[in-house]
Each structure stands twice: as structure tokens, then as C-alpha cells.
JSON list of C-alpha atoms in Angstrom, two decimals:
[
{"chain": "A", "resi": 1, "resn": "UNK", "atom": "CA", "xyz": [11.65, 18.83, -27.93]},
{"chain": "A", "resi": 2, "resn": "UNK", "atom": "CA", "xyz": [14.21, 16.42, -26.48]},
{"chain": "A", "resi": 3, "resn": "UNK", "atom": "CA", "xyz": [13.17, 13.17, -24.86]},
{"chain": "A", "resi": 4, "resn": "UNK", "atom": "CA", "xyz": [13.57, 13.01, -21.08]},
{"chain": "A", "resi": 5, "resn": "UNK", "atom": "CA", "xyz": [15.58, 10.03, -19.86]},
{"chain": "A", "resi": 6, "resn": "UNK", "atom": "CA", "xyz": [14.16, 8.38, -16.73]},
{"chain": "A", "resi": 7, "resn": "UNK", "atom": "CA", "xyz": [16.86, 5.96, -15.61]},
{"chain": "A", "resi": 8, "resn": "UNK", "atom": "CA", "xyz": [16.13, 3.43, -12.87]},
{"chain": "A", "resi": 9, "resn": "UNK", "atom": "CA", "xyz": [17.06, 0.19, -11.17]},
{"chain": "A", "resi": 10, "resn": "UNK", "atom": "CA", "xyz": [14.24, -1.80, -9.61]},
{"chain": "A", "resi": 11, "resn": "UNK", "atom": "CA", "xyz": [14.36, -4.96, -7.54]},
{"chain": "A", "resi": 12, "resn": "UNK", "atom": "CA", "xyz": [10.64, -5.60, -6.99]},
{"chain": "A", "resi": 13, "resn": "UNK", "atom": "CA", "xyz": [9.08, -3.46, -9.72]},
{"chain": "A", "resi": 14, "resn": "UNK", "atom": "CA", "xyz": [8.01, -0.56, -7.49]},
{"chain": "A", "resi": 15, "resn": "UNK", "atom": "CA", "xyz": [10.76, 1.79, -8.68]},
{"chain": "A", "resi": 16, "resn": "UNK", "atom": "CA", "xyz": [10.09, 0.78, -12.28]},
{"chain": "A", "resi": 17, "resn": "UNK", "atom": "CA", "xyz": [6.42, 1.75, -11.78]},
{"chain": "A", "resi": 18, "resn": "UNK", "atom": "CA", "xyz": [7.62, 5.08, -10.41]},
{"chain": "A", "resi": 19, "resn": "UNK", "atom": "CA", "xyz": [9.81, 5.61, -13.49]},
{"chain": "A", "resi": 20, "resn": "UNK", "atom": "CA", "xyz": [6.84, 5.00, -15.76]},
{"chain": "A", "resi": 21, "resn": "UNK", "atom": "CA", "xyz": [4.80, 7.58, -13.84]},
{"chain": "A", "resi": 22, "resn": "UNK", "atom": "CA", "xyz": [7.55, 10.18, -14.31]},
{"chain": "A", "resi": 23, "resn": "UNK", "atom": "CA", "xyz": [7.70, 9.35, -18.03]},
{"chain": "A", "resi": 24, "resn": "UNK", "atom": "CA", "xyz": [3.93, 9.77, -18.23]},
{"chain": "A", "resi": 25, "resn": "UNK", "atom": "CA", "xyz": [4.17, 13.22, -16.64]},
{"chain": "A", "resi": 26, "resn": "UNK", "atom": "CA", "xyz": [6.94, 14.28, -19.01]},
{"chain": "A", "resi": 27, "resn": "UNK", "atom": "CA", "xyz": [4.93, 13.01, -22.01]},
{"chain": "A", "resi": 28, "resn": "UNK", "atom": "CA", "xyz": [8.00, 12.75, -24.24]},
{"chain": "A", "resi": 29, "resn": "UNK", "atom": "CA", "xyz": [10.15, 10.48, -22.09]},
{"chain": "A", "resi": 30, "resn": "UNK", "atom": "CA", "xyz": [11.67, 7.06, -21.97]},
{"chain": "A", "resi": 31, "resn": "UNK", "atom": "CA", "xyz": [12.04, 4.90, -18.84]},
{"chain": "A", "resi": 32, "resn": "UNK", "atom": "CA", "xyz": [15.36, 3.06, -19.15]},
{"chain": "A", "resi": 33, "resn": "UNK", "atom": "CA", "xyz": [16.77, 0.37, -16.89]},
{"chain": "A", "resi": 34, "resn": "UNK", "atom": "CA", "xyz": [20.16, 1.36, -15.49]},
{"chain": "A", "resi": 35, "resn": "UNK", "atom": "CA", "xyz": [21.44, -1.91, -16.93]},
{"chain": "A", "resi": 36, "resn": "UNK", "atom": "CA", "xyz": [20.65, -0.68, -20.46]},
{"chain": "A", "resi": 37, "resn": "UNK", "atom": "CA", "xyz": [22.42, 2.69, -20.35]},
{"chain": "A", "resi": 38, "resn": "UNK", "atom": "CA", "xyz": [25.77, 4.05, -19.24]},
{"chain": "A", "resi": 39, "resn": "UNK", "atom": "CA", "xyz": [26.61, 7.23, -17.33]},
{"chain": "A", "resi": 40, "resn": "UNK", "atom": "CA", "xyz": [28.26, 8.58, -20.48]},
{"chain": "A", "resi": 41, "resn": "UNK", "atom": "CA", "xyz": [24.87, 8.40, -22.23]},
{"chain": "A", "resi": 42, "resn": "UNK", "atom": "CA", "xyz": [23.70, 11.16, -19.88]},
{"chain": "A", "resi": 43, "resn": "UNK", "atom": "CA", "xyz": [26.71, 13.44, -20.49]},
{"chain": "A", "resi": 44, "resn": "UNK", "atom": "CA", "xyz": [24.86, 15.77, -22.87]},
{"chain": "A", "resi": 45, "resn": "UNK", "atom": "CA", "xyz": [21.54, 15.79, -20.99]},
{"chain": "A", "resi": 46, "resn": "UNK", "atom": "CA", "xyz": [20.53, 19.03, -19.22]},
{"chain": "A", "resi": 47, "resn": "UNK", "atom": "CA", "xyz": [18.04, 17.20, -17.03]},
{"chain": "A", "resi": 48, "resn": "UNK", "atom": "CA", "xyz": [17.12, 13.59, -16.28]},
{"chain": "A", "resi": 49, "resn": "UNK", "atom": "CA", "xyz": [15.65, 11.40, -13.56]},
{"chain": "A", "resi": 50, "resn": "UNK", "atom": "CA", "xyz": [17.39, 8.66, -11.58]},
{"chain": "A", "resi": 51, "resn": "UNK", "atom": "CA", "xyz": [15.66, 6.03, -9.46]},
{"chain": "A", "resi": 52, "resn": "UNK", "atom": "CA", "xyz": [16.73, 3.38, -7.01]},
{"chain": "A", "resi": 53, "resn": "UNK", "atom": "CA", "xyz": [14.95, 1.76, -4.06]},
{"chain": "A", "resi": 54, "resn": "UNK", "atom": "CA", "xyz": [16.46, 1.68, -0.60]},
{"chain": "A", "resi": 55, "resn": "UNK", "atom": "CA", "xyz": [18.58, -1.42, -0.14]},
{"chain": "A", "resi": 56, "resn": "UNK", "atom": "CA", "xyz": [20.30, -2.99, 2.85]},
{"chain": "A", "resi": 57, "resn": "UNK", "atom": "CA", "xyz": [20.72, -0.43, 5.59]},
{"chain": "A", "resi": 58, "resn": "UNK", "atom": "CA", "xyz": [19.12, 2.38, 3.54]},
{"chain": "A", "resi": 59, "resn": "UNK", "atom": "CA", "xyz": [21.74, 2.50, 0.81]},
{"chain": "A", "resi": 60, "resn": "UNK", "atom": "CA", "xyz": [21.84, 2.52, -2.98]},
{"chain": "A", "resi": 61, "resn": "UNK", "atom": "CA", "xyz": [21.97, -0.92, -4.59]},
{"chain": "A", "resi": 62, "resn": "UNK", "atom": "CA", "xyz": [25.66, -1.92, -4.54]},
{"chain": "A", "resi": 63, "resn": "UNK", "atom": "CA", "xyz": [26.38, -3.88, -7.73]},
{"chain": "A", "resi": 64, "resn": "UNK", "atom": "CA", "xyz": [24.66, -1.81, -10.44]},
{"chain": "A", "resi": 65, "resn": "UNK", "atom": "CA", "xyz": [23.51, 1.53, -9.01]},
{"chain": "A", "resi": 66, "resn": "UNK", "atom": "CA", "xyz": [26.48, 2.48, -6.82]},
{"chain": "A", "resi": 67, "resn": "UNK", "atom": "CA", "xyz": [29.06, 2.10, -9.64]},
{"chain": "A", "resi": 68, "resn": "UNK", "atom": "CA", "xyz": [26.70, 3.91, -12.06]},
{"chain": "A", "resi": 69, "resn": "UNK", "atom": "CA", "xyz": [26.21, 6.82, -9.65]},
{"chain": "A", "resi": 70, "resn": "UNK", "atom": "CA", "xyz": [29.93, 6.99, -8.77]},
{"chain": "A", "resi": 71, "resn": "UNK", "atom": "CA", "xyz": [30.79, 7.36, -12.47]},
{"chain": "A", "resi": 72, "resn": "UNK", "atom": "CA", "xyz": [27.91, 9.77, -13.14]},
{"chain": "A", "resi": 73, "resn": "UNK", "atom": "CA", "xyz": [28.90, 11.91, -10.15]},
{"chain": "A", "resi": 74, "resn": "UNK", "atom": "CA", "xyz": [32.01, 13.08, -12.04]},
{"chain": "A", "resi": 75, "resn": "UNK", "atom": "CA", "xyz": [29.87, 14.83, -14.69]},
{"chain": "A", "resi": 76, "resn": "UNK", "atom": "CA", "xyz": [26.66, 16.07, -13.06]},
{"chain": "A", "resi": 77, "resn": "UNK", "atom": "CA", "xyz": [27.75, 19.60, -12.27]},
{"chain": "A", "resi": 78, "resn": "UNK", "atom": "CA", "xyz": [25.27, 22.03, -13.82]},
{"chain": "A", "resi": 79, "resn": "UNK", "atom": "CA", "xyz": [22.66, 19.35, -14.52]},
{"chain": "A", "resi": 80, "resn": "UNK", "atom": "CA", "xyz": [19.18, 19.08, -13.00]},
{"chain": "A", "resi": 81, "resn": "UNK", "atom": "CA", "xyz": [18.24, 15.69, -11.65]},
{"chain": "A", "resi": 82, "resn": "UNK", "atom": "CA", "xyz": [14.99, 14.27, -10.34]},
{"chain": "A", "resi": 83, "resn": "UNK", "atom": "CA", "xyz": [15.70, 11.47, -7.84]},
{"chain": "A", "resi": 84, "resn": "UNK", "atom": "CA", "xyz": [13.12, 8.86, -6.87]},
{"chain": "A", "resi": 85, "resn": "UNK", "atom": "CA", "xyz": [12.72, 5.46, -5.27]},
{"chain": "A", "resi": 86, "resn": "UNK", "atom": "CA", "xyz": [10.71, 3.20, -3.02]},
{"chain": "A", "resi": 87, "resn": "UNK", "atom": "CA", "xyz": [11.48, 1.77, 0.38]},
{"chain": "A", "resi": 88, "resn": "UNK", "atom": "CA", "xyz": [10.05, -0.87, 2.68]},
{"chain": "A", "resi": 89, "resn": "UNK", "atom": "CA", "xyz": [11.53, 0.24, 6.00]},
{"chain": "A", "resi": 90, "resn": "UNK", "atom": "CA", "xyz": [13.36, 3.19, 7.50]},
{"chain": "A", "resi": 91, "resn": "UNK", "atom": "CA", "xyz": [12.61, 6.85, 6.99]},
{"chain": "A", "resi": 92, "resn": "UNK", "atom": "CA", "xyz": [14.19, 7.78, 3.66]},
{"chain": "A", "resi": 93, "resn": "UNK", "atom": "CA", "xyz": [17.77, 8.23, 4.81]},
{"chain": "A", "resi": 94, "resn": "UNK", "atom": "CA", "xyz": [19.12, 6.70, 1.57]},
{"chain": "A", "resi": 95, "resn": "UNK", "atom": "CA", "xyz": [17.36, 9.37, -0.44]},
{"chain": "A", "resi": 96, "resn": "UNK", "atom": "CA", "xyz": [18.55, 12.24, 1.76]},
{"chain": "A", "resi": 97, "resn": "UNK", "atom": "CA", "xyz": [22.11, 10.95, 1.40]},
{"chain": "A", "resi": 98, "resn": "UNK", "atom": "CA", "xyz": [21.71, 10.58, -2.37]},
{"chain": "A", "resi": 99, "resn": "UNK", "atom": "CA", "xyz": [20.35, 14.12, -2.74]},
{"chain": "A", "resi": 100, "resn": "UNK", "atom": "CA", "xyz": [23.23, 15.52, -0.70]},
{"chain": "A", "resi": 101, "resn": "UNK", "atom": "CA", "xyz": [25.74, 13.51, -2.74]},
{"chain": "A", "resi": 102, "resn": "UNK", "atom": "CA", "xyz": [24.42, 14.82, -6.06]},
{"chain": "A", "resi": 103, "resn": "UNK", "atom": "CA", "xyz": [24.28, 18.38, -4.78]},
{"chain": "A", "resi": 104, "resn": "UNK", "atom": "CA", "xyz": [27.89, 18.16, -3.56]},
{"chain": "A", "resi": 105, "resn": "UNK", "atom": "CA", "xyz": [28.81, 16.99, -7.06]},
{"chain": "A", "resi": 106, "resn": "UNK", "atom": "CA", "xyz": [27.24, 20.20, -8.44]},
{"chain": "A", "resi": 107, "resn": "UNK", "atom": "CA", "xyz": [23.85, 19.00, -9.61]},
{"chain": "A", "resi": 108, "resn": "UNK", "atom": "CA", "xyz": [20.57, 20.72, -8.85]},
{"chain": "A", "resi": 109, "resn": "UNK", "atom": "CA", "xyz": [18.07, 18.24, -7.44]},
{"chain": "A", "resi": 110, "resn": "UNK", "atom": "CA", "xyz": [14.46, 19.12, -8.22]},
{"chain": "A", "resi": 111, "resn": "UNK", "atom": "CA", "xyz": [12.80, 20.42, -5.06]},
{"chain": "A", "resi": 112, "resn": "UNK", "atom": "CA", "xyz": [16.01, 19.74, -3.09]},
{"chain": "A", "resi": 113, "resn": "UNK", "atom": "CA", "xyz": [14.61, 16.29, -2.32]},
{"chain": "A", "resi": 114, "resn": "UNK", "atom": "CA", "xyz": [13.74, 13.02, -3.95]},
{"chain": "A", "resi": 115, "resn": "UNK", "atom": "CA", "xyz": [10.30, 11.55, -4.45]},
{"chain": "A", "resi": 116, "resn": "UNK", "atom": "CA", "xyz": [9.92, 8.47, -2.27]},
{"chain": "A", "resi": 117, "resn": "UNK", "atom": "CA", "xyz": [7.13, 6.09, -1.40]},
{"chain": "A", "resi": 118, "resn": "UNK", "atom": "CA", "xyz": [6.68, 3.12, 0.89]},
{"chain": "A", "resi": 119, "resn": "UNK", "atom": "CA", "xyz": [6.40, -0.03, -1.24]},
{"chain": "A", "resi": 120, "resn": "UNK", "atom": "CA", "xyz": [4.25, 0.44, -4.37]},
{"chain": "A", "resi": 121, "resn": "UNK", "atom": "CA", "xyz": [3.40, 4.01, -5.37]},
{"chain": "A", "resi": 122, "resn": "UNK", "atom": "CA", "xyz": [-0.03, 5.18, -4.21]},
{"chain": "A", "resi": 123, "resn": "UNK", "atom": "CA", "xyz": [-2.13, 8.05, -5.60]},
{"chain": "A", "resi": 124, "resn": "UNK", "atom": "CA", "xyz": [-0.15, 10.68, -3.68]},
{"chain": "A", "resi": 125, "resn": "UNK", "atom": "CA", "xyz": [3.14, 9.32, -4.99]},
{"chain": "A", "resi": 126, "resn": "UNK", "atom": "CA", "xyz": [1.76, 9.15, -8.53]},
{"chain": "A", "resi": 127, "resn": "UNK", "atom": "CA", "xyz": [0.83, 12.84, -8.38]},
{"chain": "A", "resi": 128, "resn": "UNK", "atom": "CA", "xyz": [4.33, 13.76, -7.13]},
{"chain": "A", "resi": 129, "resn": "UNK", "atom": "CA", "xyz": [6.01, 11.60, -9.78]},
{"chain": "A", "resi": 130, "resn": "UNK", "atom": "CA", "xyz": [3.87, 12.96, -12.62]},
{"chain": "A", "resi": 131, "resn": "UNK", "atom": "CA", "xyz": [4.67, 16.50, -11.45]},
{"chain": "A", "resi": 132, "resn": "UNK", "atom": "CA", "xyz": [8.39, 15.64, -11.36]},
{"chain": "A", "resi": 133, "resn": "UNK", "atom": "CA", "xyz": [8.20, 14.46, -14.97]},
{"chain": "A", "resi": 134, "resn": "UNK", "atom": "CA", "xyz": [6.45, 17.67, -16.00]},
{"chain": "A", "resi": 135, "resn": "UNK", "atom": "CA", "xyz": [9.09, 19.83, -14.26]},
{"chain": "A", "resi": 136, "resn": "UNK", "atom": "CA", "xyz": [12.01, 17.96, -15.78]},
{"chain": "A", "resi": 137, "resn": "UNK", "atom": "CA", "xyz": [10.49, 18.02, -19.29]},
{"chain": "A", "resi": 138, "resn": "UNK", "atom": "CA", "xyz": [10.20, 21.82, -19.14]},
{"chain": "A", "resi": 139, "resn": "UNK", "atom": "CA", "xyz": [13.96, 22.05, -18.59]},
{"chain": "A", "resi": 140, "resn": "UNK", "atom": "CA", "xyz": [14.91, 20.29, -21.83]}
]
């Protein structure tokens, strides 16, 4: 079985914790910082997870994540993506926008929504993240 790639950027560690929970659910998975992989490394993947916390005015992080996603967007058609991230304010607008963006690029987003949590993931978030990892692993 192929190894699920769980790619993330984390400012405070919350989104990194979320990535590790997805990897745990997938069992055969690797959490990888977005700084240690390129969009082309995901070109042959049928399914993967992407994570980023809300930044600024509920946006993707601008210096690492936005360029990564813009490049990735060109080649996600037909792929299944699990999106996830944490936030400290707002109502999840950044995630709704990200889901819509990936869907417009032709990707299927698991559950048609991302998994989000306020600050550090709690038990409810951990269950959702573990389930996301299980779902994505079954697609490989």
C-alpha cells in the first residue's frame, strides 16, 4: 500500500498536531512540512492531505502556502484532497474559500469541507482528523 502524504504548514504547532493525527488515522502516512516538499512531489498522488492555519484576515499563509497552493492548483484535477487547519478567530472562512478553490481546480475535497478546529485540536477534532486519515488511506 502507498504511503499517504500529509502536507502542512504550521505557525504555532496546532496544524502540525493535526497533521500527525491524520497520519495516525491513515496508519501508513508521513506528515511533511510544506517547506520540505514541492507541489511536483504530489503530481502522482491519487489522494493526499493539505493543512494550513487561518492567517491574517482568514487567508492562507502568504509566503509559503499561497505559492505552494497556486502551483499545486494547476495539477489537482481528478485528485482527492483532505484539507485541514486551525484558527484563532473568525468562523472558518479561509477553509471554505480553500475548499471552493480546490474544487474549482477539479479536485474532490473529502466531505466537501475541511477539518478545522479553534486553536489546539481537542478530542472532537482528533476523531475527525483520524477519520480523515482513514478515508484518504483507503483511496490509495
